[in-house]
PDB file of C-alpha atoms in Angstrom:
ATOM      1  CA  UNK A   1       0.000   0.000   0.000  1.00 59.00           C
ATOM      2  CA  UNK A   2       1.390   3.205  -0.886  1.00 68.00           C
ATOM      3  CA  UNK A   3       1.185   6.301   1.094  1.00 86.00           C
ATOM      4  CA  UNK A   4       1.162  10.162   0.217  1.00 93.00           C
ATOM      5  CA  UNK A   5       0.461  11.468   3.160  1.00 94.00           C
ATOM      6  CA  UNK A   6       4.445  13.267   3.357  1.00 93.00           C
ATOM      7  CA  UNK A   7       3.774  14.617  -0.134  1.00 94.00           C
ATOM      8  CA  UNK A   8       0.458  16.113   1.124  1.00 94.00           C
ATOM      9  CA  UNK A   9       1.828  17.388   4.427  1.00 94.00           C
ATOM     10  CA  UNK A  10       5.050  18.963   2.554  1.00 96.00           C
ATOM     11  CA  UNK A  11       2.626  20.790  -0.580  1.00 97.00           C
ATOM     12  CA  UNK A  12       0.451  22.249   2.440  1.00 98.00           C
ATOM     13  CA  UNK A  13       3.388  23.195   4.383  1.00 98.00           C
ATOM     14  CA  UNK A  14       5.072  25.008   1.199  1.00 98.00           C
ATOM     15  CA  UNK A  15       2.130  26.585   0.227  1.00 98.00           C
ATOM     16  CA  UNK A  16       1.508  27.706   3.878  1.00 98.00           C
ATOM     17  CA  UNK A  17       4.799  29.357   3.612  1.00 98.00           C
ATOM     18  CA  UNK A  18       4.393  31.015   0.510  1.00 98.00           C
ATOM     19  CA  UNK A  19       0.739  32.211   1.237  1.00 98.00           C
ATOM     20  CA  UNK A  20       2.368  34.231   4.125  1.00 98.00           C
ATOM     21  CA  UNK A  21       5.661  35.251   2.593  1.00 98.00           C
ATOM     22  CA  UNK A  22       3.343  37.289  -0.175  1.00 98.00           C
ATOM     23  CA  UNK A  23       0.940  38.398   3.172  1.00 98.00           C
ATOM     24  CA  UNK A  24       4.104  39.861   4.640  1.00 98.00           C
ATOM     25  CA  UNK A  25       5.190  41.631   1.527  1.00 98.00           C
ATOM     26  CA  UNK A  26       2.147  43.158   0.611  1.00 98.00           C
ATOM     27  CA  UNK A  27       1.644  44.577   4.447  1.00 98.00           C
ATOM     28  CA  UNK A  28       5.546  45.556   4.325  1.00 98.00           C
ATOM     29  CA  UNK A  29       5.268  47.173   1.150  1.00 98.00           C
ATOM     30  CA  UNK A  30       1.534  49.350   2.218  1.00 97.00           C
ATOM     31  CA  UNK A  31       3.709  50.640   4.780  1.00 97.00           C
ATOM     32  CA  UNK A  32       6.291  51.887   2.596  1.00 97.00           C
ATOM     33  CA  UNK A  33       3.844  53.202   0.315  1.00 96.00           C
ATOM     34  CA  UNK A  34       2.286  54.861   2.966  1.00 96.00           C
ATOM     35  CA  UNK A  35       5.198  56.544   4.191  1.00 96.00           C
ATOM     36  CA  UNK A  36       6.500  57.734   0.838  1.00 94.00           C
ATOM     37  CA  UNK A  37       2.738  59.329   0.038  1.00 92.00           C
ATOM     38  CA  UNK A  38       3.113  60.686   3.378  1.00 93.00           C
ATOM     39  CA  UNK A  39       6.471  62.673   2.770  1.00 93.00           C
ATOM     40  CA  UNK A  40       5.197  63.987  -0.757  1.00 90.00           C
ATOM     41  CA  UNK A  41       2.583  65.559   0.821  1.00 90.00           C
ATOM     42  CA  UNK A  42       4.514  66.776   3.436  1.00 90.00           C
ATOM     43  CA  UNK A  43       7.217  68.440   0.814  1.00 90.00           C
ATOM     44  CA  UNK A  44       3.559  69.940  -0.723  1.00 87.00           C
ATOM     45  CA  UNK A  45       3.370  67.288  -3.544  1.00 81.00           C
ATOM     46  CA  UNK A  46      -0.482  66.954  -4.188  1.00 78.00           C
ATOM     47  CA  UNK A  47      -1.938  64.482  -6.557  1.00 74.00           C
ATOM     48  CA  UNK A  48      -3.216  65.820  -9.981  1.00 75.00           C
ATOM     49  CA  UNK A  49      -6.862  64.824  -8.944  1.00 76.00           C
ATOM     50  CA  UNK A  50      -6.951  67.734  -6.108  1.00 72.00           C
ATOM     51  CA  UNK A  51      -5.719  70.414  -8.575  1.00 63.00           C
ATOM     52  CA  UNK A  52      -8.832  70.436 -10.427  1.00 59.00           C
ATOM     53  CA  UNK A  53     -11.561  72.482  -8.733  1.00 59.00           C
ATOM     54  CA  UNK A  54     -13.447  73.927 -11.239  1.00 57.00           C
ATOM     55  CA  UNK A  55     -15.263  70.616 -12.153  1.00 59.00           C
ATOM     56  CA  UNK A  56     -13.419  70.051 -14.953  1.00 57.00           C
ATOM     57  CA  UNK A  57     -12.764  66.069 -15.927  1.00 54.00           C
TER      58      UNK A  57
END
């Protein structure tokens, strides 16, 4: 009788690990995002979107 059950364990494991090394990036690079958006606007770098007031699209 053959028996899988280390190939199962070791594909759930590795995709365990992979599911939360792209988790961790994503939230690592939000926060770096964040931060960068935060010092433009700091320096007074606006987005293009808030320059138009008049209505104009």
């Amino acid at each position: 009788m053959m028996t899988h059950t280390g190939f199962v364990v070791a594909s759930y494991g590795v995709s365990i690990v992979v599911l939360v090394a792209l988790v961790s990036w994503i939230l690592i690079d939000q926060r770096a995002q964040r931060r960068a958006l935060q010092e433009l606007e700091t320096r007074g770098v606006r987005r293009r979107s808030e320059a138009r007031t008049d209505g104009a699209s």
